Coordinates of C-alpha atoms and ligand atoms in Angstrom, one line a residue:
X1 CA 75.7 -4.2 24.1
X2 CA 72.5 -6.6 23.7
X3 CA 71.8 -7.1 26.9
X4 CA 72.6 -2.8 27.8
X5 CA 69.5 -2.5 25.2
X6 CA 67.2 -4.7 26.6
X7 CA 67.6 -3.4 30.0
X8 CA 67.2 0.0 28.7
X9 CA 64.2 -0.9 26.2
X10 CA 61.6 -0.5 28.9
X11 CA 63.1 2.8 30.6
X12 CA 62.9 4.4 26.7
X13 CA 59.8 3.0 25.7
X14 CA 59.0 4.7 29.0
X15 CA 60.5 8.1 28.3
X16 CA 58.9 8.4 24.6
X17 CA 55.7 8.7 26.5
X18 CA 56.5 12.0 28.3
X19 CA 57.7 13.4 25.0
X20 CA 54.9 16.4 23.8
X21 CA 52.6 15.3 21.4
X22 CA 54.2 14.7 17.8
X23 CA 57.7 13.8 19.1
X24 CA 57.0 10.5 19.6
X25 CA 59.4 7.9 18.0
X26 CA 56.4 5.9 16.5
X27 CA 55.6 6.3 12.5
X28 CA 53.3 9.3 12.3
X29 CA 49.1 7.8 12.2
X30 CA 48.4 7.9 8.2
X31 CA 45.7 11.2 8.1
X32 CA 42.4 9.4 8.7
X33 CA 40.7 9.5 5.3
X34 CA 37.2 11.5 5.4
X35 CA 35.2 8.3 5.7
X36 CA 32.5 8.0 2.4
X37 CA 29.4 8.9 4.6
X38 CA 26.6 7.5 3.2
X39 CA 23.9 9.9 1.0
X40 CA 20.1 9.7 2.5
X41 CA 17.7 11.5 1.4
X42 CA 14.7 12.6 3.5
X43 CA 11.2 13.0 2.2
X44 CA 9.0 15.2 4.6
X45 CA 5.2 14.9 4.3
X46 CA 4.3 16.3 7.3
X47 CA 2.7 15.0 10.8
X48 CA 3.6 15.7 14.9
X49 CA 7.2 15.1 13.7
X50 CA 6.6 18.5 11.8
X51 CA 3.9 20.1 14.4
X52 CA 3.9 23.0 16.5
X53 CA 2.4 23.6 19.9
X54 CA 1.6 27.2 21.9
X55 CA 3.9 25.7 24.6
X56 CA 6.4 23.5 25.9
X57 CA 3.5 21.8 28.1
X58 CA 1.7 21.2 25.0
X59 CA 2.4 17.7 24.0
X60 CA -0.7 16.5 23.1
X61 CA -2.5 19.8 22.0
X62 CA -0.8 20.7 18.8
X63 CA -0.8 21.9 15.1
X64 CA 0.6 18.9 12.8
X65 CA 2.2 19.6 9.7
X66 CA 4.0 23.0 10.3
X67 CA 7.7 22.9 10.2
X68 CA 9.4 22.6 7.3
X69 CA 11.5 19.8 6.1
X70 CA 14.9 22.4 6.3
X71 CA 13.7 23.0 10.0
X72 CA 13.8 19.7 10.9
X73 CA 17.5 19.3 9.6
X74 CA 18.6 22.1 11.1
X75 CA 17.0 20.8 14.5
X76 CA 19.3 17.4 14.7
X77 CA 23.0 18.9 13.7
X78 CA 24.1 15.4 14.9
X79 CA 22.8 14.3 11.7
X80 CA 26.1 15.3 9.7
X81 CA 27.7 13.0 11.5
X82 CA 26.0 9.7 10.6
X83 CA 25.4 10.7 6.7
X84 CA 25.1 13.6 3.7
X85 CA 21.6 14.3 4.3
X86 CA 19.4 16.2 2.6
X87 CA 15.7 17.4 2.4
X88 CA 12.7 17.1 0.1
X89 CA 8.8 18.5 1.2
X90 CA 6.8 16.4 -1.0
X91 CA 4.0 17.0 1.2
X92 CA 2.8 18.8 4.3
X93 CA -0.3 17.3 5.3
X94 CA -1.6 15.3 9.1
X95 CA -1.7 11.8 7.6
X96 CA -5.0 11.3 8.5
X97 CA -6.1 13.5 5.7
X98 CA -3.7 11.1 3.0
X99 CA -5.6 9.9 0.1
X100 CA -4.7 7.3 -2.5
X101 CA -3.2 10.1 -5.3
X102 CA -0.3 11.2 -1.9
X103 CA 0.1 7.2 -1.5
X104 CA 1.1 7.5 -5.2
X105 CA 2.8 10.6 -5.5
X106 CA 5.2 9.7 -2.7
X107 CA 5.8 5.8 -3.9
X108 CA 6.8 7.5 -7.1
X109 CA 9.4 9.9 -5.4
X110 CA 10.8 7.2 -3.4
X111 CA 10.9 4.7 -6.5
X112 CA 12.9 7.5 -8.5
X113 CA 15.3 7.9 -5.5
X114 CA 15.7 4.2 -5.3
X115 CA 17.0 4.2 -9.0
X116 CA 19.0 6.8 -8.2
X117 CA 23.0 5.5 -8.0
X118 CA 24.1 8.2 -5.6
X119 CA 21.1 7.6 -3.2
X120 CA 21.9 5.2 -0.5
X121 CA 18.8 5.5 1.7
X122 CA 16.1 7.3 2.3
X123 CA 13.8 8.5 5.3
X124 CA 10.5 9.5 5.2
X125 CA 9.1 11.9 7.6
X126 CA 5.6 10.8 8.3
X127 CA 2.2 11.5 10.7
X128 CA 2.0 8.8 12.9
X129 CA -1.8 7.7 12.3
X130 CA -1.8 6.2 8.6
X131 CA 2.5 5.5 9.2
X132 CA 1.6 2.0 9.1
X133 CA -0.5 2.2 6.1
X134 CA 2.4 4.1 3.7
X135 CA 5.2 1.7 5.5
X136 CA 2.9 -1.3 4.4
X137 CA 2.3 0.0 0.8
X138 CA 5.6 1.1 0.1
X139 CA 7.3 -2.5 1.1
X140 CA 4.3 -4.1 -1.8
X141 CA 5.6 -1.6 -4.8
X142 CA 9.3 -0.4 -4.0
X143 CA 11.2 -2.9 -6.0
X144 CA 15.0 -1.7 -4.4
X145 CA 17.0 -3.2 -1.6
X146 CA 18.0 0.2 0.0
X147 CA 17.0 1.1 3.0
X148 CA 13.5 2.8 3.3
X149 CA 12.9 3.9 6.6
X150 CA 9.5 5.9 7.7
X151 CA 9.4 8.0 10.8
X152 CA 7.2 10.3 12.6
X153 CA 7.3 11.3 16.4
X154 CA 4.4 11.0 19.3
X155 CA 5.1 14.9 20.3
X156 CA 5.6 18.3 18.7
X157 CA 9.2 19.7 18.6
X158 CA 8.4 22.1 21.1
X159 CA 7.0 20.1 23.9
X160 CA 9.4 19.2 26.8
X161 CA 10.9 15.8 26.1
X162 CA 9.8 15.4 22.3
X163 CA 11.0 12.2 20.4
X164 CA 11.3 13.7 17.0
X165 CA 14.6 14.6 17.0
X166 CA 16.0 11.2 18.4
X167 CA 13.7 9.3 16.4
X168 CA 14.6 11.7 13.0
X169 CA 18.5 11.2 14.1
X170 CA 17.8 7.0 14.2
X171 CA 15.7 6.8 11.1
X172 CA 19.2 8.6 9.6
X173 CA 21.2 6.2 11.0
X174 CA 19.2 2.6 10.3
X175 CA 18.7 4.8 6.6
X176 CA 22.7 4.6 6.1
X177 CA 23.7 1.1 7.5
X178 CA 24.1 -1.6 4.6
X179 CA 22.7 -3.9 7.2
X180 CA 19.9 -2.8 6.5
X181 CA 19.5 -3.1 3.0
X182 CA 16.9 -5.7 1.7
X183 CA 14.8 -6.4 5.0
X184 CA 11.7 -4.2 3.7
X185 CA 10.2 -0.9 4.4
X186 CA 11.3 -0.3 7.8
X187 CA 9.8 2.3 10.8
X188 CA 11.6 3.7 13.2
X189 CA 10.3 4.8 16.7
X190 CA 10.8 4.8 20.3
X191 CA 14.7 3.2 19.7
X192 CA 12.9 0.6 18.0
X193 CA 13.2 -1.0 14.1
X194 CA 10.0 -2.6 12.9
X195 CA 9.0 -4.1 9.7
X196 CA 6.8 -1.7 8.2
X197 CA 4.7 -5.0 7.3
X198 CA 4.2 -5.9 10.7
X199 CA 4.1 -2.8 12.6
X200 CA 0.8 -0.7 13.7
X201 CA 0.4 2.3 16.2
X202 CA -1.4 0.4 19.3
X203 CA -1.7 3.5 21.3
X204 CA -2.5 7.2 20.2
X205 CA -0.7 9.3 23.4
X206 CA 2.7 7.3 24.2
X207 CA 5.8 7.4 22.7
X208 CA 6.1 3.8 22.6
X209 CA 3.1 4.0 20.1
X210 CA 4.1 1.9 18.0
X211 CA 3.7 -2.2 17.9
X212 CA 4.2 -5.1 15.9
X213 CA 2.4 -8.7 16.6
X214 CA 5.5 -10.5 15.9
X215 CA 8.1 -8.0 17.6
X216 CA 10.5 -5.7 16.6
X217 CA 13.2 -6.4 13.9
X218 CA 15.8 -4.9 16.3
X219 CA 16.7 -1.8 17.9
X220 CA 18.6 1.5 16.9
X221 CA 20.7 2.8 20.4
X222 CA 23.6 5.9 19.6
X223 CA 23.2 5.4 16.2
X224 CA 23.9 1.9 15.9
X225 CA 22.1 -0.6 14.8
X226 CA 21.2 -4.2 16.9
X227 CA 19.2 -6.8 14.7
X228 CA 17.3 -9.6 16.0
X229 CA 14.4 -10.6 13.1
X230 CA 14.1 -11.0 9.8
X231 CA 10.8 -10.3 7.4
X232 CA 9.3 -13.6 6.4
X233 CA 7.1 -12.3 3.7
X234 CA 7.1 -11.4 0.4
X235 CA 8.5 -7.4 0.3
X236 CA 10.4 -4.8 -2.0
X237 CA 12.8 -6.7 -4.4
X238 CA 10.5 -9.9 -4.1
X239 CA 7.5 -8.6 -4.2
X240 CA 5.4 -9.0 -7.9
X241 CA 4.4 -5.5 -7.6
X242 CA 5.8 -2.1 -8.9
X243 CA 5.0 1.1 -8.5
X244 CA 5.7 1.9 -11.9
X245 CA 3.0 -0.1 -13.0
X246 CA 0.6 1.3 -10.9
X247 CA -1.6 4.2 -12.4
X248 CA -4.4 4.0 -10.0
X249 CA -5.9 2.4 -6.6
X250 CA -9.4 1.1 -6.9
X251 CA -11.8 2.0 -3.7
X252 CA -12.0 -0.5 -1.3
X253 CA -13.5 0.1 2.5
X254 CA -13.5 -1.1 6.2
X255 CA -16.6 -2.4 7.8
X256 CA -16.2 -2.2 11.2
X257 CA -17.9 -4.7 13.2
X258 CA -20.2 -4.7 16.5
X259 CA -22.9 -6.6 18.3
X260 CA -26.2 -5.4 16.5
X261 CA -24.8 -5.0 13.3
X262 CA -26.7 -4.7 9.8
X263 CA -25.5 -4.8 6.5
X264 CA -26.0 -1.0 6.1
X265 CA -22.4 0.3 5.8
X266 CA -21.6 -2.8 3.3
X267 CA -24.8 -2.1 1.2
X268 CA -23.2 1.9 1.3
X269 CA -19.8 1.2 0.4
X270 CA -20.5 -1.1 -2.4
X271 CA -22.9 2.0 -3.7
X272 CA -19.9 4.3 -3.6
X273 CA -17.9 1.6 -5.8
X274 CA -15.9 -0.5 -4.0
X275 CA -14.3 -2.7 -5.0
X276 CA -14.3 -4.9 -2.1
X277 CA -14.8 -4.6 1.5
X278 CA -12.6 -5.5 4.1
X279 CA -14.9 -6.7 6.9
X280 CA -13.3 -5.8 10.3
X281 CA -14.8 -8.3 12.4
X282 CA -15.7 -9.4 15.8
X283 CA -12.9 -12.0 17.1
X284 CA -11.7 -14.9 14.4
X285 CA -13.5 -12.3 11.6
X286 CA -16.6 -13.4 12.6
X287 CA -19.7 -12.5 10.4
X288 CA -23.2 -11.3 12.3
X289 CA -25.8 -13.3 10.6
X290 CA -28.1 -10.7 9.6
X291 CA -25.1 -9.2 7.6
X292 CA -24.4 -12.8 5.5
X293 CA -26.9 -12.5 3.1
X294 CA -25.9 -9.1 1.8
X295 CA -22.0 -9.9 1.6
X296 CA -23.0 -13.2 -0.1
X297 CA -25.3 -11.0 -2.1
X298 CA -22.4 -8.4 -3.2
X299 CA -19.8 -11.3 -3.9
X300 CA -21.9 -12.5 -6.7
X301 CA -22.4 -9.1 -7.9
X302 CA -18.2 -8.7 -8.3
X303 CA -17.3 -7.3 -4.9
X304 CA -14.5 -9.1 -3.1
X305 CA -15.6 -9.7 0.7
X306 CA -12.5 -10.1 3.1
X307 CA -12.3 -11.3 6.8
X308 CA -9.8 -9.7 9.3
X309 CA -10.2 -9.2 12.7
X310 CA -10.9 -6.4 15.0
X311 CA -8.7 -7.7 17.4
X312 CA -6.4 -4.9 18.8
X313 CA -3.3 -7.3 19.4
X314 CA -3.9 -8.4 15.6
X315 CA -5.4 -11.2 14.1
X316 CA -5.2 -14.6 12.9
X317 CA -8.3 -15.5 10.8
X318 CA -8.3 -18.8 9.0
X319 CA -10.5 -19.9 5.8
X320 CA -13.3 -21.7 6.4
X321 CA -12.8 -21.0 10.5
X322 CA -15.6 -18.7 11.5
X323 CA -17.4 -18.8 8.0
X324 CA -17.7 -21.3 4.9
X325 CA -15.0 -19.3 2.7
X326 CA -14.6 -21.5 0.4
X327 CA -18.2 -21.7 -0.2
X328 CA -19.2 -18.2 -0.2
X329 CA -15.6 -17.4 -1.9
X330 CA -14.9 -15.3 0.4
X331 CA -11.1 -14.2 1.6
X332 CA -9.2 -13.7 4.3
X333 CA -6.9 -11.4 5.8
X334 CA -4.8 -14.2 8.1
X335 CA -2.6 -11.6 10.5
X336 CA -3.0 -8.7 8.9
X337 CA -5.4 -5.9 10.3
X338 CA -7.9 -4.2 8.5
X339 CA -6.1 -1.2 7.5
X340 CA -3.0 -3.0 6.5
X341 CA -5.6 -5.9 4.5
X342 CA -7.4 -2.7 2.8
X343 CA -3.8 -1.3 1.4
X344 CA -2.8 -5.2 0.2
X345 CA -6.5 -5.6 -1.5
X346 CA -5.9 -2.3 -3.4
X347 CA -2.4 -3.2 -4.5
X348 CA -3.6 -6.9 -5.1
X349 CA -6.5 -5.9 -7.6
X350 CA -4.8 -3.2 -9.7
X351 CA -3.3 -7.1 -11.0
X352 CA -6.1 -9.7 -10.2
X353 CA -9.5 -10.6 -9.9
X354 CA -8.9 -13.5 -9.5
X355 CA -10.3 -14.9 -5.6
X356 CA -7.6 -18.0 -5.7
X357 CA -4.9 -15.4 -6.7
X358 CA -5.8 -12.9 -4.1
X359 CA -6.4 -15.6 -1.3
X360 CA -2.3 -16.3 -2.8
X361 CA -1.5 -12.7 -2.5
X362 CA -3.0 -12.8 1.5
X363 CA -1.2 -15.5 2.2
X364 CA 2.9 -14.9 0.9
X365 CA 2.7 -11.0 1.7
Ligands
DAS401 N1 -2.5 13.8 13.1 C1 -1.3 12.9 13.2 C2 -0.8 12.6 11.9 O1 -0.4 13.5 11.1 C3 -0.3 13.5 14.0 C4 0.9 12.5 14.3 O2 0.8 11.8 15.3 O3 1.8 12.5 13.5 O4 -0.7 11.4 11.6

C-alpha cells in the first residue's frame, strides 16, 4: 500500500492543482489581518508643491502657495496605501516670505504632534527656497525620534511631468518606516533622503535641486526605503534645545561678501539689532581688510561676528585659518553655510552668550 501512495503522491499533488480555486486540499490561508498602517500626519504650509500654473507647459512660471492641503491628498490616492494620512494647513505662504514667528508656529505644531501617542510621523509640505532653513531648525528644537520628513517639489502640479506627487507619496513613505526614526529631520526630493542638517537647494530650476556636501542619507524607490548614512551631529533627541523653551528668535543677518567690499551692510545690520552677523565670505570666510576694523569694532560692542563661506559646494572654515579668531573672538561656521549658520546662531543665543559655548554649539551641531 506504501509504496501504491508514493507512486501516486506526485500524480495527486498534481491533480489538486487543476482543482478551481478553494477546493484545494491545503489548510485554507488564515484571512490576512488589515496590517496596523502607520498614522502620519501632514502639515502643509504652502510652496510649488501647492502652486498652480495657466498651463501644463508652465513649469517654471507659476503661482506658489494655492492648493490646499486636502487637494494635495486627494492628488496621490496611492497614499492609503502606505499609511492613515491625514492633513493640516498651518500655513499657505511661498517660503521665501517665512519669518521667524512661522519658524515658530510650525516647530510648535510639529512638537505637539511629536507628543502625540497616536502620531507616528509626520510630513511637512514645504516651498523649496528656505526647505533647508526649517529642515535645519526643526532637527536643533524637535526633541522626538519620529520621523520628520519635509518636502516640497521643483514644479507646479499642473505642469507636465511634476514631481510633487512622487515626492509627497515618498515623504509618506520614509514618514511611516520605523527605520527611520531617530536619524534627524529628514528631506525628501528627487528619490532622494537627506539630512535636513546637511542638505541645501544647489539649483533653483531642476528637480534634482536639492544637495547635500556629505551625500544623501539613502534613497526612497516604490515606497521603500534604502539607507546608506547616518547623521553625525548633534540632532532631535540629542540636541540641548527645545522648542518648548523657545519664546523668541533674536535678529541675526547675512553679509554677503565680494571683491570691493565695505563695512556698510555690517554697520546697517548691527543698527537694525542684530544680534550677530553671519559673514558670508569669499573662499575659507575670508575677511576684506577694509571690513576688519568695523566687525572688530561691533564684537566689542556685543555683536557676535561669524565666518562661513560663500562657497556654493559648502564650506569648511577653520578658526584662526583666514583670520586671528581667537584674537578678535570671532566664530566660525566650519561646514555649515550661511543660511544654515544664521538659523544655528539664532537657536544658539536664545541659551548663550557665551563665544566659547557658541564656538561648542558650531562645532557638535
Ligand atoms: N517660491 C518657492 C517657495 O515657496 C517655490 C518653491 O520652489 O517651492 O519656496
Amino acid at each position: 500500500m506504501k509504496h501504491l501512495l508514493n507512486a501516486l503522491g506526485p500524480a495527486l499533488f498534481a491533480l489538486t492543482l487543476l482543482l478551481p480555486p478553494g477546493l484545494h486540499a491545503e489548510e485554507p490561508t488564515p484571512a490576512e489581518t488589515p496590517r496596523q498602517l502607520p498614522r502620519v500626519v501632514i502639515l502643509a504650509t504652502g510652496g510649488t508643491i501647492a502652486g498652480a500654473g495657466a498651463s501644463a507647459a508652465n513649469s517654471a512660471t507659476y503661482q506658489a502657495a494655492r492648493v490646499p492641503v486636502e487637494q494635495l491628498l486627494a492628488g496621490v490616492p496611492q497614499l492609503a496605501e502606505l499609511a492613515a494620512v491625514r492633513g493640516e494647513q498651518v500655513l499657505q505662504l511661498a517660503s521665501e516670505s517665512f519669518g521667524n514667528e512661522q519658524l515658530l508656529a510650525l516647530g510648535r505644531r510639529v512638537a505637539e504632534l511629536a507628543e502625540n501617542p497616536e502620531v507616528e510621523g509626520i510630513v511637512i509640505t514645504h516651498g523649496t527656497d528656505t526647505l533647508e532653513e526649517t529642515a535645519y531648525f526643526l532637527t536643533l528644537v524637535e526633541r522626538t525620534d519620529k520621523p520628520i520628513v519635509l518636502v516640497g517639489s521643483m514644479r507646479p502640479g499642473t505642469a507636465l511631468s511634476a514631481d510633487g506627487a512622487l515626492n509627497l507619496y515618498n515623504a509618506v513613505a520614509v514618514a511611516g518606516n520605523p527605520q527611520a526614526r531617530g536619524k534627524g529631520v529628514l528631506v525628501t526630493l528627487n528619490d532622494e533622503i537627506h539630512s535636513g542638517r546637511d542638505v541645501s537647494k544647489a539649483l533653483n530650476i531642476k528637480t534634482e535641486a536639492f544637495k547635500s556636501p556629505w551625500g544623501p542619507l539613502g534613497m526612497v524607490v516604490e515606497g521603500k526605503s534604502y539607507w546608506f548614512r547616518l547623521p553625525a551631529k548633534r540632532h532631535t533627541l540629542n540636541s540641548e534645545f527645545d522648542i518648548r523653551q523657545i519664546a523668541s528668535l533674536p535678529r541675526v543677518d547675512i553679509a554677503y561678501a565680494y571683491g570691493n567690499l565695505d563695512d556698510t551692510a555690517y554697520r546697517a545690520f548691527a543698527g537694525a539689532g542684530a544680534r550677530a552677523i553671519v559673514h558670508a565670505g569669499t573662499g575659507n570666510g575670508s575677511v576684506a581688510a577694509p571690513v576688519v576694523p568695523a566687525l572688530r569694532a561691533l564684537r566689542k560692542e556685543g555683536l557676535q561676528i561669524i565666518r562661513a563661506s560663500r562657497a556654493d559646494q559648502g564650506g569648511f572654515v577653520l578658526r584662526n585659518a583666514e583670520q586671528p579668531d581667537d584674537q578678535y573672538d570671532w566664530l566660525v561656521a566650519h561646514d555649515l553655510n550661511p543660511q544654515k549658520a544664521r538659523i544655528l546662531a539664532m537657536v544658539a543665543l536664545s541659551k548663550t552668550q557665551d563665544s566659547r559655548e557658541l564656538q561648542r554649539i558650531f562645532w557638535e551641531y
